[in-house]
Short mmCIF file of C-alpha atoms in Angstrom, two decimals:
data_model
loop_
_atom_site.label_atom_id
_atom_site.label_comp_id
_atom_site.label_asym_id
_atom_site.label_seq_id
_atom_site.Cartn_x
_atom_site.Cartn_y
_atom_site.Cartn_z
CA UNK A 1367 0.00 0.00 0.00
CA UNK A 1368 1.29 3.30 -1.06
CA UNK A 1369 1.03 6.50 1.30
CA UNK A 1370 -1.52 8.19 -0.95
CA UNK A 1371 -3.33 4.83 -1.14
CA UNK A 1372 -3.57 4.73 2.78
CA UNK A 1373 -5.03 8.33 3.17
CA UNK A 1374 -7.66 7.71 0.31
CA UNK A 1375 -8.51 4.66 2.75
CA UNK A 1376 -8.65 7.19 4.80
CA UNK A 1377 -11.05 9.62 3.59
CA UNK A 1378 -13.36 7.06 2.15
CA UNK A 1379 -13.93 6.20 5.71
CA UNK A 1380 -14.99 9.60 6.78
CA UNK A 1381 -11.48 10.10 9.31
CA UNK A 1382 -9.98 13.38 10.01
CA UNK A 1383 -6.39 13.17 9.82
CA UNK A 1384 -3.88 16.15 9.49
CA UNK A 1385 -0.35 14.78 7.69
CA UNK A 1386 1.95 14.03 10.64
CA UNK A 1387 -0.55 10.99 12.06
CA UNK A 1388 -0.82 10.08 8.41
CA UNK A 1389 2.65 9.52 7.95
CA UNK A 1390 3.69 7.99 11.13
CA UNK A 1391 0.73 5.33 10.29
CA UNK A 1392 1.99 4.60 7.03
CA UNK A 1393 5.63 4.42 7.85
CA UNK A 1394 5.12 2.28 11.07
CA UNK A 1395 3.26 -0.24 8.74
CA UNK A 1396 6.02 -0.04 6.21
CA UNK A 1397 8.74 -1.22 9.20
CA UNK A 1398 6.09 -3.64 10.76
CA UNK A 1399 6.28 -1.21 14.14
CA UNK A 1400 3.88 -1.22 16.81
CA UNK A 1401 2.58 1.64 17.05
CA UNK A 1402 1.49 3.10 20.78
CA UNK A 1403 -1.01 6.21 20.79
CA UNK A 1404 -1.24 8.38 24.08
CA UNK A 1405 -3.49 10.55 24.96
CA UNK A 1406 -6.22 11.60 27.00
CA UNK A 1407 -9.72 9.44 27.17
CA UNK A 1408 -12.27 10.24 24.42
CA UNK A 1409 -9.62 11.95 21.58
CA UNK A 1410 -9.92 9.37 19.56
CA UNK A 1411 -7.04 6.45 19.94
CA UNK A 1412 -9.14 3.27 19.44
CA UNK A 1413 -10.34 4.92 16.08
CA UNK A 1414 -7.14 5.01 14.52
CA UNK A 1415 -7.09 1.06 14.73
CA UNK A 1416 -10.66 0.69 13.58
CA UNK A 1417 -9.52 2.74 10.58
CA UNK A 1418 -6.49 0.87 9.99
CA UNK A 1419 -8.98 -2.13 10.17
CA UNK A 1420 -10.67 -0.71 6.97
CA UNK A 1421 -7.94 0.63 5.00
CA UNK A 1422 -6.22 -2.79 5.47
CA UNK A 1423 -9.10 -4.91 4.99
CA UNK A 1424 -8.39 -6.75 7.68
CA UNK A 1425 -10.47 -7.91 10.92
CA UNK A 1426 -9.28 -5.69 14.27
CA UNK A 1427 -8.76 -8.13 17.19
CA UNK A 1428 -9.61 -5.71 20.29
CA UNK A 1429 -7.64 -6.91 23.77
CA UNK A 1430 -8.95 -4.35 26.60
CA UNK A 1431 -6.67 -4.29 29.71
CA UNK A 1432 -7.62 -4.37 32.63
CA UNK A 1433 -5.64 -4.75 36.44
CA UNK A 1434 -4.97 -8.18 36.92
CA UNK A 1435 -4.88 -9.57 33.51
CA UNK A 1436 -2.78 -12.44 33.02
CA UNK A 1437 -1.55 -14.95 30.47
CA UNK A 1438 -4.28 -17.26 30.37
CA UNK A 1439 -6.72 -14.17 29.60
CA UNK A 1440 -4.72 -12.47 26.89
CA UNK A 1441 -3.29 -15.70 25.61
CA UNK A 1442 -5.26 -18.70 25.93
CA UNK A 1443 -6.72 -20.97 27.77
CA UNK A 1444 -7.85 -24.66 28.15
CA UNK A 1445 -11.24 -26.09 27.45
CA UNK A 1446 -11.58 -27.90 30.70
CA UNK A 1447 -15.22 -28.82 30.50
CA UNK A 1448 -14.67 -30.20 27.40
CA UNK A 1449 -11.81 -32.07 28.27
CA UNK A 1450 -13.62 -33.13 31.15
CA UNK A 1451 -16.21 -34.34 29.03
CA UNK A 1452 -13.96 -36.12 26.77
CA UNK A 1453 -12.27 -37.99 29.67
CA UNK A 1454 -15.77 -39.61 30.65
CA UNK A 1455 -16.37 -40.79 27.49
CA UNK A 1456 -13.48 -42.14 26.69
CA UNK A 1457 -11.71 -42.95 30.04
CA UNK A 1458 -12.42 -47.07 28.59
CA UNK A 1459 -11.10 -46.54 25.22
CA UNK A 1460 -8.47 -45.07 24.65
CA UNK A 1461 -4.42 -45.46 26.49
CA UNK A 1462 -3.79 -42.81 29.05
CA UNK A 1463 -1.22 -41.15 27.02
CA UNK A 1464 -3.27 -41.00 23.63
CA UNK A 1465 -6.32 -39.66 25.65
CA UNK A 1466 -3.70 -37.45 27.29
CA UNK A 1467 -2.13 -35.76 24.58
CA UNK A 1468 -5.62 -35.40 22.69
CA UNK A 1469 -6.77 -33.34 25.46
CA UNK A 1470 -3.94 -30.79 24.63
CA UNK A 1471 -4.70 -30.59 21.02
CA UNK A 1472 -6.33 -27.20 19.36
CA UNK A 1473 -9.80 -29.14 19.64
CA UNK A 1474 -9.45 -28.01 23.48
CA UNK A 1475 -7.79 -24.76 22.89
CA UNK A 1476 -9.02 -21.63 23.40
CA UNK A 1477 -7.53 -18.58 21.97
CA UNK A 1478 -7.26 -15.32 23.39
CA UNK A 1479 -6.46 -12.23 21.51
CA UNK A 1480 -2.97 -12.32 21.39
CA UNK A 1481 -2.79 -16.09 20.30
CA UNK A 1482 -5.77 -15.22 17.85
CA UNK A 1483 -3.54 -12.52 16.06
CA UNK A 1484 -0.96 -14.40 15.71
CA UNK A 1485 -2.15 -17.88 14.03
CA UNK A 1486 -4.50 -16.36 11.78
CA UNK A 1487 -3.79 -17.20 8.39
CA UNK A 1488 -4.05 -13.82 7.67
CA UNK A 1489 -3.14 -10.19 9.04
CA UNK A 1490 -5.00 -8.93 11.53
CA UNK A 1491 -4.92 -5.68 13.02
CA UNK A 1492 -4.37 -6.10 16.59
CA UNK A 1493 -5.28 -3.33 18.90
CA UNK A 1494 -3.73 -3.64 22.82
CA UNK A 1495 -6.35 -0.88 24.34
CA UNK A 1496 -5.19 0.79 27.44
CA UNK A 1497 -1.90 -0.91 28.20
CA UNK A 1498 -1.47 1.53 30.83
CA UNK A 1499 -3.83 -0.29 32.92
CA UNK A 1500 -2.41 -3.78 32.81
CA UNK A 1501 0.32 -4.42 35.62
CA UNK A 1502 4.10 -4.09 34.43
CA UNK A 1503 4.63 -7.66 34.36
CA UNK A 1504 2.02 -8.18 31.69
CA UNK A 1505 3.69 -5.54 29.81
CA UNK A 1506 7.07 -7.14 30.08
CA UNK A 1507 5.62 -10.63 28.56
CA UNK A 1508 3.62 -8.56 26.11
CA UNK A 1509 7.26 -7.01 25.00
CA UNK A 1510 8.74 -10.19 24.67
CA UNK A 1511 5.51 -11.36 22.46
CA UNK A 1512 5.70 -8.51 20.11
CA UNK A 1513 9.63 -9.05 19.92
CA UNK A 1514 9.49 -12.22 18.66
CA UNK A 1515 6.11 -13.08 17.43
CA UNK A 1516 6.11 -16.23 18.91
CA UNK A 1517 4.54 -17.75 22.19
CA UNK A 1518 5.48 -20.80 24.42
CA UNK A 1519 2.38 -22.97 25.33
CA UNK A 1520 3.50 -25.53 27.99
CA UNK A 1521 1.57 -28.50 26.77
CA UNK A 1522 2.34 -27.63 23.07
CA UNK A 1523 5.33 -26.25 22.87
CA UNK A 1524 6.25 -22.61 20.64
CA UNK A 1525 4.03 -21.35 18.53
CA UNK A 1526 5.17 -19.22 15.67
CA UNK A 1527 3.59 -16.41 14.29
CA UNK A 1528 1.77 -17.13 10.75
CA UNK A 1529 0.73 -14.02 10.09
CA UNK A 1530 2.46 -10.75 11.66
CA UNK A 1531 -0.44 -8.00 12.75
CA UNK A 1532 -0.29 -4.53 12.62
CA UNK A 1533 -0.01 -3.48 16.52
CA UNK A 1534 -2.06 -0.74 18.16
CA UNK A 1535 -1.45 -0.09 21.74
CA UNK A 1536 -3.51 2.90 23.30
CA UNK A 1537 -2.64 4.29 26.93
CA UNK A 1538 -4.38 7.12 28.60
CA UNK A 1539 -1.22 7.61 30.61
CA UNK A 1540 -2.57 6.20 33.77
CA UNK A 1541 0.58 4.80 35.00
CA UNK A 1542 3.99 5.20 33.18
CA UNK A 1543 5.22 2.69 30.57
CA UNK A 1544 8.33 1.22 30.63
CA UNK A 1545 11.21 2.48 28.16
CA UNK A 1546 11.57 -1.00 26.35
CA UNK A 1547 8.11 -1.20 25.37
CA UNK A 1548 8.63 2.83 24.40
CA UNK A 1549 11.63 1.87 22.54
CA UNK A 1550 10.11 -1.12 20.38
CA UNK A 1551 6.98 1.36 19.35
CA UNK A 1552 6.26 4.04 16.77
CA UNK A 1553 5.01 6.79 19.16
CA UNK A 1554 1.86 8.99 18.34
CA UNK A 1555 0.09 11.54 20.84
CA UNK A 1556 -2.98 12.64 20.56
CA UNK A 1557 -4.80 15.87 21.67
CA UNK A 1558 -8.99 16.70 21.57
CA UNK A 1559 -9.11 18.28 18.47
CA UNK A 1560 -9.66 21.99 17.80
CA UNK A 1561 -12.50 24.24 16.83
CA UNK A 1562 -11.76 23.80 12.99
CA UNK A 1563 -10.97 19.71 13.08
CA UNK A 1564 -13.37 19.32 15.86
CA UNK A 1565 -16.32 20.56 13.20
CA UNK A 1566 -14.54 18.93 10.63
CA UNK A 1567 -15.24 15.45 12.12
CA UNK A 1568 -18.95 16.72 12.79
CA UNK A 1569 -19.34 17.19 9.19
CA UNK A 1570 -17.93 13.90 7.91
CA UNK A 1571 -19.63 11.41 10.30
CA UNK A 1572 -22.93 13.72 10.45
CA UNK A 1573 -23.36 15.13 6.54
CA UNK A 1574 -27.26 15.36 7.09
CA UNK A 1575 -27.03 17.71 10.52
CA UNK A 1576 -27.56 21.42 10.17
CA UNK A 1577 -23.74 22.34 9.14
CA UNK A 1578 -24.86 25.56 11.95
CA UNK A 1579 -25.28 23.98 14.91
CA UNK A 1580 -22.69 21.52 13.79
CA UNK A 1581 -20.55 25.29 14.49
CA UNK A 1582 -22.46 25.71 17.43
CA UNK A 1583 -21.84 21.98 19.46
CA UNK A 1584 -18.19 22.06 18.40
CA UNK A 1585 -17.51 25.63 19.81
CA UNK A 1586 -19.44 24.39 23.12
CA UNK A 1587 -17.49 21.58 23.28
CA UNK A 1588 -14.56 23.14 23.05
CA UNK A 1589 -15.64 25.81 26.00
CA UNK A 1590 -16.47 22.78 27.85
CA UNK A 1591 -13.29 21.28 27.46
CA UNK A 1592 -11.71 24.36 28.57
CA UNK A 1593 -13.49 24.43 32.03
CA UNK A 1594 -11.57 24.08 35.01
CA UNK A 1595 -15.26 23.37 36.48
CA UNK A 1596 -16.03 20.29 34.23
CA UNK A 1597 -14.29 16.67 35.55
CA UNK A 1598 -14.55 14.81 32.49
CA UNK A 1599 -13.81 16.40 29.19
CA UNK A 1600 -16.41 15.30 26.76
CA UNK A 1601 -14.90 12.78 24.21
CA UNK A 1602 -15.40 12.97 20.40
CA UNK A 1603 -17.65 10.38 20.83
CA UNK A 1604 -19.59 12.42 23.11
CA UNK A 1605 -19.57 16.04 20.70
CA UNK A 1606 -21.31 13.09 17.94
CA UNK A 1607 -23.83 11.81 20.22
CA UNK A 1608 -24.86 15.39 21.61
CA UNK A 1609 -25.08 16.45 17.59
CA UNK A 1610 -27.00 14.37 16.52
CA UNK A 1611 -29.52 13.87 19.64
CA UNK A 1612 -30.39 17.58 18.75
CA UNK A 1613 -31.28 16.89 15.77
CA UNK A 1614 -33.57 13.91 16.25
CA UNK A 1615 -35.23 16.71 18.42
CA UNK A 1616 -35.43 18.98 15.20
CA UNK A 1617 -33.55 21.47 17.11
CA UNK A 1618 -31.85 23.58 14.76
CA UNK A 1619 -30.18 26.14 17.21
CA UNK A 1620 -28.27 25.14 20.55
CA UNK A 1621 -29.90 27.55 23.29
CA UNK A 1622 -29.63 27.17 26.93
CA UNK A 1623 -32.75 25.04 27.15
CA UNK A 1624 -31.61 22.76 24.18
CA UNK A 1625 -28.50 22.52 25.97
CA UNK A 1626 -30.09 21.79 29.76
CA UNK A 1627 -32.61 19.03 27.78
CA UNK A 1628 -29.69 17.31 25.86
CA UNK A 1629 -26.99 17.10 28.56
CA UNK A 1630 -26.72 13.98 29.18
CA UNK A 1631 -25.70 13.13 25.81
CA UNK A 1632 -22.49 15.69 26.31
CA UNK A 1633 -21.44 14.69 29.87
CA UNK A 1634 -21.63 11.94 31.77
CA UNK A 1635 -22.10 13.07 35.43
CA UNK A 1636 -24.30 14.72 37.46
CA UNK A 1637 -21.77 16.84 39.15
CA UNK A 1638 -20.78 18.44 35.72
CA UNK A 1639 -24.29 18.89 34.83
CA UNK A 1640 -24.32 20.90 37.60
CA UNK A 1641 -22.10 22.71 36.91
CA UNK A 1642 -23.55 24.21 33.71
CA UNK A 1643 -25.52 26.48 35.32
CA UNK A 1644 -21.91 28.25 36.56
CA UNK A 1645 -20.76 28.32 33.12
CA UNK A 1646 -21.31 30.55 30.04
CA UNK A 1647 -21.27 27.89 27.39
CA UNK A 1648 -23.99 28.08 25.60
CA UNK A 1649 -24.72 31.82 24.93
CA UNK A 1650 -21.17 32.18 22.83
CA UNK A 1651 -22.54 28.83 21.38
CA UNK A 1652 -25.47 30.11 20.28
CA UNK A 1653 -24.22 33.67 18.36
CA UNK A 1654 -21.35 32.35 16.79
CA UNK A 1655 -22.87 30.14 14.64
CA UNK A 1656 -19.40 30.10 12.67
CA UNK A 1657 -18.97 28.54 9.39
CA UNK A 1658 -15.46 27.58 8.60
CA UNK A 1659 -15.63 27.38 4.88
#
């Protein structure tokens, strides 16, 4: 895939891009790089695998950390009901060590996402989402994985990639990662998007909404961002859900009782809810119904 091929990929599938993420996409495919994306929650980090899904034409295997996850969870694991089962019926037929070794075979295996990724006959993209939320030891075997894109299973033995994916790992920075995993990875970060790409994305993924209060939720969003009063920043998500809830309600112009009715779609608390009634987001919302072009 050429570089002008990947951003017409791209654009068929509606993503805002500017030319740095473009190219560090491209040139970490080009190497066969992971590539880990930082930034804060809600800007938009899982989406760059989803649309590396589509420009690839490949299926996205989605692992979602989580404290505690381990091996067996990312990995695989061991059908033990139905080796259980299989023992039963054939604890009178077969010689211990045939039945045995059957009950380690890939009948009885279960694959996680990482094992997944790796023995599918073809590419995948594989996306590692929130790495920053697994423990440091699962990072350090997730390293070694990604190193060598092969596994041990005990009972089998290695298992070699057949396929190499195209890595996404997202962290929201919750914990610092280590410099290995830095060191293996293409690095991208991520901010919320401004006024101009913020609309931008309102009027690719929402053609058929009024293309003025499109200006309208993306320069509240942005004043919500900026409040020192509001906990959690809306997400990108969150600016498309609030869009197009008003208009499913026909409302063509985002006044302070358009905003107090629709709130929920926007933020996701009751404490910042609240807190609208302290802040002056709406009214600048309302006149400057700007059109950028």
């Amino acid at each position: 895939m050429t570089f002008e091929e990947l951003k017409q990929k791209m654009d068929e599938a509606h993503y805002i891009y500017d030319e740095t993420l473009a190219t560090v996409l491209y040139v970490a495919l080009e190497l066969g790089r992971p590539l880990l994306i930082e930034g804060a929650a809600g800007v938009g980090k899982t989406e760059i695998a989803k649309v590396m899904a589509y420009a690839l034409d490949r299926d996205l295997v989605r692992m979602q950390c989580y404290e505690g996850l381990d091996e067996s969870k990312a990995l695989y694991e061991w059908n033990y009901q139905k080796q259980l089962l299989s023992i039963q019926v054939n604890m009178n037929t077969q010689d211990k060590d045939a039945l045995t070794k059957s009950l380690f075979s890939d009948d009885y295996l279960l694959e996680r996402p990482l094992l997944q990724s790796i023995r599918s006959e073809k590419p995948v993209v594989l996306l590692v989402d929130e790495i920053d939320k697994a423990d440091e030891e699962f990072e350090a075997f997730l390293l070694e994985l990604l190193s060598e894109m092969q596994v041990s299973i005990p009972e089998v033995g290695t298992v070699k990639a057949k396929s190499i994916p195209f890595v996404v790992l997202t962290s929201n920075r919750a914990r610092p990662l280590s410099e290995a995993l830095r060191r293996r990875c293409a690095y991208l970060y991520i901010e919320y998007p401004d006024m101009e790409k913020e609309l931008a994305i309102l009027r690719a993924k929402l053609p058929h909404v009024d293309d003025r209060l499109c200006a309208q939720v993306a320069l509240a969003v942005q004043k919500l961002r900026a409040s020192e009063t509001i906990l959690k920043k809306p997400s990108i998500a969150e600016t498309l859900d609030w869009a197009a809830a008003l208009d499913a309600l026909g409302i063509r112009e985002l006044t302070p009782d358009a905003l107090r009715q629709t709130a929920g779609f926007v933020l996701k608390n009751h404490e910042d809810i609240a807190a609208l009634e302290d802040e002056d987001v709406v009214h600048c919302g309302a006149c400057g119904g700007h059109h950028h072009g």
